[in-house]
Structures are given as C-alpha cells and as structure tokens.
XYZ file of C-alpha atoms in Angstrom:
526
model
C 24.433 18.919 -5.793
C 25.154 15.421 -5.852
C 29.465 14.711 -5.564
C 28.806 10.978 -6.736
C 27.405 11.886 -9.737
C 29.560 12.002 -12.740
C 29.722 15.511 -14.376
C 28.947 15.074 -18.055
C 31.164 17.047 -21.306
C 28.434 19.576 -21.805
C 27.838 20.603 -17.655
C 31.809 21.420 -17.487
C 31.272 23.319 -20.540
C 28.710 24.951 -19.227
C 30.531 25.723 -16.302
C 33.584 26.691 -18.452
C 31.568 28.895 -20.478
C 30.127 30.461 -17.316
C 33.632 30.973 -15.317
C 34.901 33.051 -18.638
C 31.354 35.289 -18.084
C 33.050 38.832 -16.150
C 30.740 38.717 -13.328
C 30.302 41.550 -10.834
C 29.506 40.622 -7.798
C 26.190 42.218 -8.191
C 24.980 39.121 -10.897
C 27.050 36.184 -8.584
C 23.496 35.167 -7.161
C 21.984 34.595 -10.821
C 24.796 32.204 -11.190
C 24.724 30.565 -8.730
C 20.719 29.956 -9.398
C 22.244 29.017 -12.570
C 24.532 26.272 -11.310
C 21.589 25.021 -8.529
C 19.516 23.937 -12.064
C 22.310 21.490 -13.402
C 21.335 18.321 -11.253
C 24.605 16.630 -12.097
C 26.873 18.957 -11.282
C 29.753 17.925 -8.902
C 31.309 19.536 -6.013
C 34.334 19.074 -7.656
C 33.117 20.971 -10.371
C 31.529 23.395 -8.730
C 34.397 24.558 -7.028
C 36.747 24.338 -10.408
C 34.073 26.917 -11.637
C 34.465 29.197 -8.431
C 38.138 29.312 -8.675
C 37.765 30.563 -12.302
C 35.320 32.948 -11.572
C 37.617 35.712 -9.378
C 35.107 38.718 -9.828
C 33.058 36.586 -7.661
C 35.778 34.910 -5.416
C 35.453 37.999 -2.736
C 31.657 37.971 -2.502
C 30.827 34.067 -2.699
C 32.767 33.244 0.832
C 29.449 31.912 2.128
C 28.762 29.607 -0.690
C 32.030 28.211 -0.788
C 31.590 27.078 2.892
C 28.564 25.680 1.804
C 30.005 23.736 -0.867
C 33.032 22.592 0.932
C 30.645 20.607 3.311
C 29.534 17.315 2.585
C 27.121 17.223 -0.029
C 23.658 15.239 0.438
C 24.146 12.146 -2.072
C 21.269 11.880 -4.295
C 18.509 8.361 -4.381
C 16.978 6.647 -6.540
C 13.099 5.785 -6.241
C 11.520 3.241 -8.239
C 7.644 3.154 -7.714
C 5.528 0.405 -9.596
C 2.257 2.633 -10.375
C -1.081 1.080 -11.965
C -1.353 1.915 -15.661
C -3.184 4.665 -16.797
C -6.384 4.675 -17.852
C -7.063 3.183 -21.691
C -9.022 5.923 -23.015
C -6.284 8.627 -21.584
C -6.192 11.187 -19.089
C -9.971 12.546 -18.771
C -10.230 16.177 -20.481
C -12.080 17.346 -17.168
C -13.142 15.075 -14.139
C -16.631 14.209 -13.126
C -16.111 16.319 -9.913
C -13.999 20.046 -10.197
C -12.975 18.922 -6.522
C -12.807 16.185 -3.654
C -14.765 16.697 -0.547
C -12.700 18.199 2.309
C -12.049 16.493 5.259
C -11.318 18.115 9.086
C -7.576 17.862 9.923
C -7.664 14.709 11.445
C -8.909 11.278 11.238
C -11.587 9.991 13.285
C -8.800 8.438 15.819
C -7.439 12.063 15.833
C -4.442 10.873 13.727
C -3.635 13.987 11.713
C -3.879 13.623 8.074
C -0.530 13.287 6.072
C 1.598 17.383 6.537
C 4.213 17.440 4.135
C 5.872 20.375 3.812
C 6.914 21.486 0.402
C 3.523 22.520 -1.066
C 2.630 19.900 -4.090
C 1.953 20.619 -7.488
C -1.271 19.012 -8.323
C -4.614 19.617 -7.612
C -6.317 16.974 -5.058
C -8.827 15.006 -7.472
C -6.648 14.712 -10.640
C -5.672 10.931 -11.320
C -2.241 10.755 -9.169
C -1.925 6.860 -8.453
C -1.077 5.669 -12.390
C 2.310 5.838 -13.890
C 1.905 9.347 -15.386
C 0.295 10.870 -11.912
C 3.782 9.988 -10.369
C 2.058 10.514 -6.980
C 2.719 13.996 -8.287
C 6.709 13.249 -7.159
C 8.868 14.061 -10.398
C 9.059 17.761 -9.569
C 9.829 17.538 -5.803
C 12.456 14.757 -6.802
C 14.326 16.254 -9.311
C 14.448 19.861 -8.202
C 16.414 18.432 -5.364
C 18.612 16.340 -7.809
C 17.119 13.083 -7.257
C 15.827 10.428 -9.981
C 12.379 8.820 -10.286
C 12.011 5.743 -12.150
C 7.654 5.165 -12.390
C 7.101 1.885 -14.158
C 3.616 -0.423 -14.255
C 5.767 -3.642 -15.426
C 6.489 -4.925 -11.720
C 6.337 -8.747 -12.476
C 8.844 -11.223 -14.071
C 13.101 -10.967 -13.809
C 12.674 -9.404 -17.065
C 10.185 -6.512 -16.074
C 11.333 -2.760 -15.743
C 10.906 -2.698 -11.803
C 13.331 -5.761 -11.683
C 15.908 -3.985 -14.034
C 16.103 -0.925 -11.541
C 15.980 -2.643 -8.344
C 19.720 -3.258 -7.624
C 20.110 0.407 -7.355
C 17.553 2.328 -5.585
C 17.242 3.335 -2.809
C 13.536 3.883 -2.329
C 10.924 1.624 -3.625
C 7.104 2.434 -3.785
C 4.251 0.579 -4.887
C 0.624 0.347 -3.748
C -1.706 -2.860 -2.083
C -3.866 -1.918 -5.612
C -0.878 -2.717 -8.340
C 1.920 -4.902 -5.567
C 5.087 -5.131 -6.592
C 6.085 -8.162 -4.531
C 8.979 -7.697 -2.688
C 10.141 -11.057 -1.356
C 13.348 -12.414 -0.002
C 14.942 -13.379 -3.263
C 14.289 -9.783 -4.786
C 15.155 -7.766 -1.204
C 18.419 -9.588 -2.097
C 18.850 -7.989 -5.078
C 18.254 -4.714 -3.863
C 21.541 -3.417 -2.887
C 21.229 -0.177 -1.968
C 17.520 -0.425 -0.806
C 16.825 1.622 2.613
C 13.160 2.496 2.473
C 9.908 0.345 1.620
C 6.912 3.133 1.040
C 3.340 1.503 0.406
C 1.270 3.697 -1.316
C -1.623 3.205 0.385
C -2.489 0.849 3.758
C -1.367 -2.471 4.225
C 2.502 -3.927 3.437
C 1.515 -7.851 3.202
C 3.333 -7.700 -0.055
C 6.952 -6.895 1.492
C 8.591 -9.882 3.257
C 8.868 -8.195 6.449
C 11.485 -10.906 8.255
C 13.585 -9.983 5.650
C 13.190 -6.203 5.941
C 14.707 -6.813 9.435
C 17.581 -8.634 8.505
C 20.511 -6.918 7.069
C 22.034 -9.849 5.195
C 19.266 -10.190 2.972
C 19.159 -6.271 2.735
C 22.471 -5.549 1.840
C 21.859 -7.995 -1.156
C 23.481 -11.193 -0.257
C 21.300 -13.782 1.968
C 23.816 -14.772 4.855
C 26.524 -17.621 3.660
C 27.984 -20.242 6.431
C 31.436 -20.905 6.096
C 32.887 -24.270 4.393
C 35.981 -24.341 6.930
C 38.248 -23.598 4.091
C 40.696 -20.812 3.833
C 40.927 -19.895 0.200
C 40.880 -16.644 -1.071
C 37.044 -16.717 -2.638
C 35.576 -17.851 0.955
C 37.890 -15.387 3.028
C 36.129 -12.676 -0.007
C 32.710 -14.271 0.779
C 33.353 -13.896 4.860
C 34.543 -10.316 4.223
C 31.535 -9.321 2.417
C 29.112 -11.240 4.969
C 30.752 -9.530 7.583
C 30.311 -5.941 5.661
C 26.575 -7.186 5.251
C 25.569 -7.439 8.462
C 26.768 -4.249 9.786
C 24.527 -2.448 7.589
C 21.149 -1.434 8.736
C 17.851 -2.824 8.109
C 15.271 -1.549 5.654
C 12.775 0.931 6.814
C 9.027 -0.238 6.183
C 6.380 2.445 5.778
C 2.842 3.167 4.709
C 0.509 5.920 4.946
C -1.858 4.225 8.011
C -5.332 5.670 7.444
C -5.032 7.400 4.399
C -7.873 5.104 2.405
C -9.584 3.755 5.544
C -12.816 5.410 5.225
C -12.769 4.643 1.863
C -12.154 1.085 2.103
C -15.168 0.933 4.929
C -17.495 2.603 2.900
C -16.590 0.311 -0.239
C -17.049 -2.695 2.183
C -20.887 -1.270 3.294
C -21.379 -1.313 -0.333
C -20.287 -4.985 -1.287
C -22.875 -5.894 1.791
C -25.726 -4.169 0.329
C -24.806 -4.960 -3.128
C -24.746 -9.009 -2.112
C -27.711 -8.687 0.074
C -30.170 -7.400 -2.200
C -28.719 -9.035 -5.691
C -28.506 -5.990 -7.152
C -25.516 -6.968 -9.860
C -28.247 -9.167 -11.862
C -30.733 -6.931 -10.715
C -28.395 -4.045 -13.292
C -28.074 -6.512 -15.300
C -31.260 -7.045 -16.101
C -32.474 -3.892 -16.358
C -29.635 -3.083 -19.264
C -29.915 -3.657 -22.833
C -27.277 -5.701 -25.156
C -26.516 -3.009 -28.816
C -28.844 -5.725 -30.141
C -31.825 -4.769 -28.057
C -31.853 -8.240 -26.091
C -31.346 -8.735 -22.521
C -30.871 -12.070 -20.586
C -33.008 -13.049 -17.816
C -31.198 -15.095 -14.494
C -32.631 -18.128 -16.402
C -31.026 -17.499 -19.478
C -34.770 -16.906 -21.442
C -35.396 -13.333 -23.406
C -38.954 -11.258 -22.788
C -39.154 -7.627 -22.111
C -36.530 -7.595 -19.829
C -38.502 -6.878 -16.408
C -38.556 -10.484 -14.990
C -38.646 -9.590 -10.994
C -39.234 -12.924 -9.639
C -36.081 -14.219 -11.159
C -34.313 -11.284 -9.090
C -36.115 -10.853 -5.902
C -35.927 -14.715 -5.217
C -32.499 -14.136 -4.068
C -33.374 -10.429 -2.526
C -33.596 -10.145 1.093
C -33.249 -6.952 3.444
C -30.399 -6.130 5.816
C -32.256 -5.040 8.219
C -31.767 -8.065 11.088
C -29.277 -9.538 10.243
C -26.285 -10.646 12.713
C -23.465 -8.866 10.395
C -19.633 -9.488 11.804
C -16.151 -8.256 11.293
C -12.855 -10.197 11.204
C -10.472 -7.554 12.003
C -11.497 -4.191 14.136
C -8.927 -1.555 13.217
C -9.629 1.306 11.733
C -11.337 -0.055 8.846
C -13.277 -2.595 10.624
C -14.153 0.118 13.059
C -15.491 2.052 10.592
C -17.837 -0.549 9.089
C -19.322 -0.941 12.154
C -20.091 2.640 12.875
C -21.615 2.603 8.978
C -23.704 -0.798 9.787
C -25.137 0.408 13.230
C -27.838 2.477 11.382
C -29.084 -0.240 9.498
C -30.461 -1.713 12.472
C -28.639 -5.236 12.122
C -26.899 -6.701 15.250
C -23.124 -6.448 15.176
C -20.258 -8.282 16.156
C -16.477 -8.548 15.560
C -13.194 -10.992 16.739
C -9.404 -9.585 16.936
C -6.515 -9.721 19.139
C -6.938 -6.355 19.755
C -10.628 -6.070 21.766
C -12.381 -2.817 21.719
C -12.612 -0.399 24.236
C -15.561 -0.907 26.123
C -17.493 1.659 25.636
C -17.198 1.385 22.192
C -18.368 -1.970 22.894
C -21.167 -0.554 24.782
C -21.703 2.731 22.129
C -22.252 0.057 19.184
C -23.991 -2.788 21.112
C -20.946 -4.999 19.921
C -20.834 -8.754 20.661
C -16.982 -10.093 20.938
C -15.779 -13.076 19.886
C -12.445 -14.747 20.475
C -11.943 -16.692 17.475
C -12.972 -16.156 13.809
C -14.819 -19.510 13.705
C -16.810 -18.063 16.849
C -17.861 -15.598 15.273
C -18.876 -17.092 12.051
C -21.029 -19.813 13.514
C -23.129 -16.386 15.018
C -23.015 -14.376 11.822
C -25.078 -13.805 8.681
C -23.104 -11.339 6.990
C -19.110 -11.581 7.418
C -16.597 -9.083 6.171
C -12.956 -9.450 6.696
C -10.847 -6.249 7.357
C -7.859 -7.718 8.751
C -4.060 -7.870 8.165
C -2.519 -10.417 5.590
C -0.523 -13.189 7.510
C 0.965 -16.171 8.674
C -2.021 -16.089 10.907
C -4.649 -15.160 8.757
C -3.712 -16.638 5.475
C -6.207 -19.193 3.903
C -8.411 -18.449 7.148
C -11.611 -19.121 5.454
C -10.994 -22.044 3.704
C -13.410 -25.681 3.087
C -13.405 -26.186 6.967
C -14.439 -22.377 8.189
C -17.061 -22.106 5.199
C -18.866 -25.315 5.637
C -18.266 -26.499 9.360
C -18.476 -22.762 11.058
C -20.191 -20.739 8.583
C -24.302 -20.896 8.381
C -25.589 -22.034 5.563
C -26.573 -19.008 3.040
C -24.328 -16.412 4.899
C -22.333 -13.479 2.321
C -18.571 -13.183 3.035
C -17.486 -9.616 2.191
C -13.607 -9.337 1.664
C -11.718 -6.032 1.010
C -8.773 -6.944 2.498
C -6.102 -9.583 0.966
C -7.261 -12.066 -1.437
C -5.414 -14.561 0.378
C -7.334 -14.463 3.604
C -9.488 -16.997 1.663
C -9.129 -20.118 -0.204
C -10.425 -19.192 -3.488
C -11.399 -22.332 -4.832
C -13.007 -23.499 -1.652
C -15.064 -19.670 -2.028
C -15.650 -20.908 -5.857
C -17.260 -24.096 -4.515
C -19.075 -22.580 -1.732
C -21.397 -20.396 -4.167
C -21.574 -23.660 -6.280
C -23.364 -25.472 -4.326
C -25.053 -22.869 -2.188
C -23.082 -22.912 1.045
C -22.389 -19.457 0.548
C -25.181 -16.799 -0.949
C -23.151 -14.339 -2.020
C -19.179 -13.120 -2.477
C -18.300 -9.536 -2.454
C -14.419 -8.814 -2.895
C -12.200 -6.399 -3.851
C -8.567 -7.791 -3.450
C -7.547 -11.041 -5.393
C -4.035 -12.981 -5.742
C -1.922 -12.053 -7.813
C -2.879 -8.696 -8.507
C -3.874 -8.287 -11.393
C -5.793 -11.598 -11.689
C -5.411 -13.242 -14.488
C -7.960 -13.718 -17.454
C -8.718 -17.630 -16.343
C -8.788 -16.804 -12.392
C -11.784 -18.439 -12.021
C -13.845 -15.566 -9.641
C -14.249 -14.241 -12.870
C -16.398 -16.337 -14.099
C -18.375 -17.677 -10.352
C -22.072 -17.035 -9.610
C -23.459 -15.016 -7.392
C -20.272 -12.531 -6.610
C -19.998 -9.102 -7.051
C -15.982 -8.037 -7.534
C -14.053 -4.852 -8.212
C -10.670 -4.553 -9.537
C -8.314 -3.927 -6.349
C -9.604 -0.252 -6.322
C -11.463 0.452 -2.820
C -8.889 2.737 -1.062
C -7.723 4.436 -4.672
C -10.808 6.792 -5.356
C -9.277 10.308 -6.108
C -10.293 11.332 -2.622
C -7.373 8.765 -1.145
C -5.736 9.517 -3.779
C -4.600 12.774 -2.723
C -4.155 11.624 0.677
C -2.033 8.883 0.270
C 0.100 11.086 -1.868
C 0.882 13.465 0.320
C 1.730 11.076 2.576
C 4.429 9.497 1.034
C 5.647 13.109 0.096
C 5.209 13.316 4.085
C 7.366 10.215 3.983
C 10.492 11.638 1.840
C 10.543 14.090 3.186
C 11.809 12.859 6.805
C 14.156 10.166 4.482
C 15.917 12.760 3.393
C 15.813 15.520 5.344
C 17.382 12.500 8.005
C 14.249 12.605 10.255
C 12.207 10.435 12.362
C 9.098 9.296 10.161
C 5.750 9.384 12.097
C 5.688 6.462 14.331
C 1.675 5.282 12.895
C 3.545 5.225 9.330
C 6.510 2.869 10.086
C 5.870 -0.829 10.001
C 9.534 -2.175 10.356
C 12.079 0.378 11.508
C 15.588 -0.612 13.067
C 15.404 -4.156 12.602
C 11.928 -4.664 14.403
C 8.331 -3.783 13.873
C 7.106 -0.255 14.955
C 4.275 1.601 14.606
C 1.531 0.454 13.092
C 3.507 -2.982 12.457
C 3.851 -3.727 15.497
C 0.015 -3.558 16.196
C -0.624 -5.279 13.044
C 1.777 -7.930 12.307
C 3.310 -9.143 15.172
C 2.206 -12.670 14.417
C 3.430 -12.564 11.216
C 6.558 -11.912 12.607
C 6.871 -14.238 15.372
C 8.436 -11.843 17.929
C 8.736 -13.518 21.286
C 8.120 -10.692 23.342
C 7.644 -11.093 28.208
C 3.697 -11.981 29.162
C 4.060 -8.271 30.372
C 4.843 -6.528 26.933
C 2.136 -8.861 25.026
C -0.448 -7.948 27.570
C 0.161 -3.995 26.577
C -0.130 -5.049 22.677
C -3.119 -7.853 23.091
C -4.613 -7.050 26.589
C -8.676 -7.176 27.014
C -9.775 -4.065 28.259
C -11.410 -4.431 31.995
C-alpha cells in the first residue's frame, strides 16, 4: 500500500462501509485480503479503518505493526513497445510452443530466473504494446502503474508526456525510444534504464552517470550574483547532485543466438541472390512476373539470377565485433568450410582461436582488406560510429565483398553503402538495424539494389521473446525488492559502467582508467 498515493472518495467509503461491517475475528483475514486489492489505499487510511474496526483491534496486532512501518512507495514504468501486429493478435500461432533451451547460455550465463511465476505462455506475442512484456499483472498486484505506449518520438508523443514522472523506463534496440541528454533531463524521478533486449546505444550513457542531468536539471554555473532566483537555482543544483545516478540495464544474451543465426542467414541470403531469386519465382494477382531485366516470359529466367550466384564455400568471411554474437556466427560459419577471421579489443581465447582456425586482426580496415564476406556484430559508439564509411568501403574493402550488419544502423554510412551497390563496389547488403528506427518511407535502403533488409526484428522472434521478458521481470524484481541486479545485466550502475558496459562501452565512455586496469579489460591472451 502506497502512503503517497492520494486515497480517492469511493476507497474511504469503502473503507467506511467496511469498518461499520461487525467482524469477528474469525473473518479479519478476508478483510484484510479485502483492503490488500484497493491499490490506492493509504496508510493513513488504513489505519483510520483499523481503529474503527474494534472486533478486530485484539486479533490484528501483527498487521498493525506491519502497517505502522514504512510503506514501499509505488513507481511508475513507462515502456515504449512496437505496435501490434495490423491484422490483430493471431487466433493460434504457427508453433503451440518455443523450443526449450538448457539452463544456461553457451558462456554458462544462466538464463533470466525471476521469481514470481509469469502469466503468459512462452511463444505468445509479448514484445508489442498489448503483450506488455506480460508486466501489467505483476505491476499492479503490487500497486504499481504501467504506462505501455508505441508513440516514443516527438515532444508531443505519449512516452514524452509520461517521462517527467517515472521511475522506470523500458524500451527495446527493435522500437528505441531515444533517451538523450535533453530528455534524461526531463526525467525527474527516473532511476532505472531497462532495454528490452541487448544493446543500450540508444541511452546517452555519460548522462546516465551524471546526476545533474538525472535529477532533471543539466548543471547551471553561477553568475556571481546574489539574488534570490540564483541562490534558488544554487540550492536546487546543489540538491541535484547529491542524488544518485541512473541505473542502466539490459538482458545480456537473451536474443544472441538469435541475432547470430539471423546474421548466417543475411550471408547466405546475399551470397546466393536468393531475394530476386523469390522474386522471380512469384507471381503478381495479374499472372505476370518481372525478370532482373525488367522483360516478362514464363517467369524461369536462371541466367538473369545465377549471374550474381556464387557459393560460400571458400570464402574468407570476417567479424567486426567477437562477443557473444560474433562468437556465435563463427561457430555457425565454421561448417561451411569458409576461412574465418574477426578484429576486437577484446581477442579470443586461444584456443578458441585454435578450435575455429581464427585469423586476428587488429584493426577493422585489417581485416577488411583480407575478407570476402564482412558482418558487423559490434557495440554502437563513439568508436564505431560511421566505421564503414566511403574510405573503409572503397580503399580497404575488396572489390565485390557483402557487408552483413545486424547490429546498429549507424556503424555505417548509409549513403556511402547506397553508392557502394551503385556502382558495384559492394555485391551485396544484408541489414537488419537502420537509423531512426522505424525508417522512414523515403530512407533510401528501401529502394537500393542488391540488399536484402528486415525490419529491426532479429533478436525479437517469440523464442527471445520470452527470454528477454523474463528478464526484465528478473530485472524488477531486484529494483524493488532493493537488490543487487546481476552484474552481466547492468551497463551503468553507481555513476560508472559495470557489467556488461564496462566490457562493451568503455570507449564510448572515455574512462581513463591505470595501464594495469586496461590490460585486465583489453589484454591479448598469451
């Protein structure tokens, strides 16, 4: 029971009409089940009702204590969900389940534990606005509110409207809602960043670590003056920066394996030109279909395909980025008998060097000069951002290569990609992620040769679906129960980066760590 929370004209007659109820002692506990379903209800209230209730007084000792102690204060969460699907909810899904997976990730990471038992069933549609991540229940029954909104954009939008007051916000890398220094500003009360999903390149981190901007008022200087407005202004800077720094957390792993196996896809999809390839072999409702050329026959015109057609098989195929996803694609692309090699600050073990007959490279443009294939599975930042742009494509890249990229559309210069497949630099494009998100109608990918795109949906199939769920239930949970989150799920915690931030985005960041400290993060393995 929330003691903030203002107890409306038909609760205290509810209560009223409860206290004149002649209880024995017998039917307290039904009332008191009773009062636990009003979510409003104040200790102030609560205790008006107790005192009017003296059948009950001598057996409700215990309770009182309880309610004489500080009540938990009840959040807010505002999560910016994708819509949901067009056509509606599906009457049944293509599948009556997902797969199930072992207990723990292939890095032993356990998969996401929360402990209240949800209320859906893993492989219904939980990531839109009416899924809810399958939250509203868990929320309310403890007296919290959820606010689920797919408007995230503009000043004007819902997600903007509820921002100064909550305390939680989720969203997901599939449906961003941007959370940069000017609206981390606004957010008054915010204490807790979830992504839905893997990857937080849409949160201003910096700011996240800097109370000033998190309290909701970016830090002021002082004009020397002495009025009563600046001695205000000092008094709330000074209020400001005592208060703590936003927490930063996503649910690491959760989508991984789905990402990778999207990402084997795009490769095999680009390599063999299968998008015209379907293409061709469909129909228009008029009967007609459209060769590569642009001429009409019968609709079985194989030269036109297999021209651009070629076979994995030998190829040198690289990854920028060897984390868990990028990892993972190399453990997928081994079979296929190509030669494999990756680049990141992080180097590989090396037997797993040794186990995957993986060649290293210390730069990106190293490894591009070597590499027919290139996917990028790599964080979002100040270090990566616009990476493949006119210079990497043309002066590092060979000629013809495919560049696979699953992981932030900003990693790459997208007119410099649109250019690339123009004039045949570049074979082939296979993405997933795009900027902004959703792209719109004149973005012009949409409309470039020789690319096969998705919508941002790699790590949202209904499998991660009910993974990355439960993680952030995983993740409330420890909010508000006041306990440590898992250390892989925090990116900034306590002004810093932790966790899996501090593997990830410590460039992004800046942090000027001793030659001792970055050795342990960036060391080469002996």
């Amino acid at each position: 029971v929330g003691s903030n929370l203002i107890c409306s004209k038909s609760i205290i007659m509810s209560l009223i009409s409860l206290a004149s109820v002649k209880m024995a002692s017998s039917s307290f506990s039904s009332v008191v089940a009773r009062l636990n379903g009003l979510m409003t209800t104040t200790t102030t209230a609560t205790t008006h009702f107790l005192k009017k209730a003296p059948a009950a007084a001598t057996t409700s000792s215990s309770f009182m204590m309880m309610m004489s102690s500080t009540p938990r204060r009840s959040i807010k969460v505002l999560a910016a969900l994708y819509p949901d699907p067009l056509c509606g909810y599906p009457p049944e899904y293509a599948r009556t389940n997902v797969p199930t997976i072992k207990d723990t990730y292939a890095d032993g990471t356990r998969l996401p534990t929360p402990k209240s038992k949800p209320e859906y069933t893993p492989g219904e549609l939980l990531g839109c606005v009416s899924g809810e991540l399958g939250l509203r229940s868990f929320l309310e029954k403890q007296g919290h509110t959820l606010v689920v909104t797919s408007d995230k954009d503009g000043e004007e939008s819902e997600f903007e409207k509820h921002l100064h007051d909550a305390d939680v916000v989720i969203s997901q890398p599939f449906w961003p809602a941007y959370l940069d220094e000017a609206r981390l500003a606004k957010a008054k009360k915010l204490q807790l960043v979830i992504t839905a999903g893997v990857g937080s390149d849409h949160v201003d981190l910096e700011a996240c670590k800097s109370p000033g901007v998190q309290s909701g008022r970016l830090r002021v200087h002082s004009s020397g003056t002495t009025s009563k407005e600046e001695e205000k202004k000092k008094t709330q800077q000074n209020s400001d920066e005592n208060k703590p720094p936003i927490t930063v957390a996503e649910v690491s792993f959760c989508n991984s394996i789905s990402v990778a196996e999207h990402v084997v896809m795009l490769v095999l999809v680009s390599v063999r030109n299968f998008v015209n390839s379907h293409e061709m072999a469909r129909v228009t409702s008029n009967g007609t279909q459209k060769s590569m050329c642009g001429a009409y026959d019968d609709g079985w015109n194989i030269a036109d395909l297999v021209q651009r057609a070629y076979d994995l098989e030998g190829m040198h195929v690289g990854t920028v980025g060897a984390g868990r996803i990028g990892l993972a694609v190399l453990r997928r692309l081994k079979p296929f008998d190509v030669t494999l090699h990756y680049t990141d600050f992080h180097r590989l073990d090396k037997s797993v060097e040794q186990e995957l007959n993986l060649t290293f490279h210390e730069t990106p443009q190293e490894l591009a000069q070597a590499c027919d294939v290139i996917t990028i599975n790599c964080p979002l930042h100040s270090g990566t951002e616009n990476l493949f742009d006119d210079d990497m494509i043309r002066n590092h890249m060979r000629r013809g290569a495919y560049l696979i990229n699953t992981a932030r559309g900003l990693i790459v210069d997208r007119d410099a990609v649109v250019r690339a497949l123009n004039d045949g630099h570049l074979s082939g494009y296979g993405g997933d992620v795009w900027f902004p998100q959703p792209a719109p109608l004149d973005h012009p990918w949409r409309t470039m040769p020789w690319s096969c795109l998705t919508p941002h949906m790699s790590g949202s199939t209904l499998s991660a679906q009910a993974r990355y769920a439960a993680g952030v239930r995983e993740i409330l949970e420890c909010f508000l129960a006041k306990k440590p989150i898992r250390d892989e799920y925090l990116i900034v915690h306590g002004g810093r980066l932790a966790g899996a931030g501090r593997h990830s985005y410590i460039q992004d960041c800046h942090r000027k760590v001793e030659d001792e400290e970055w050795e342990e993060i960036h060391g080469i393995p002996a």
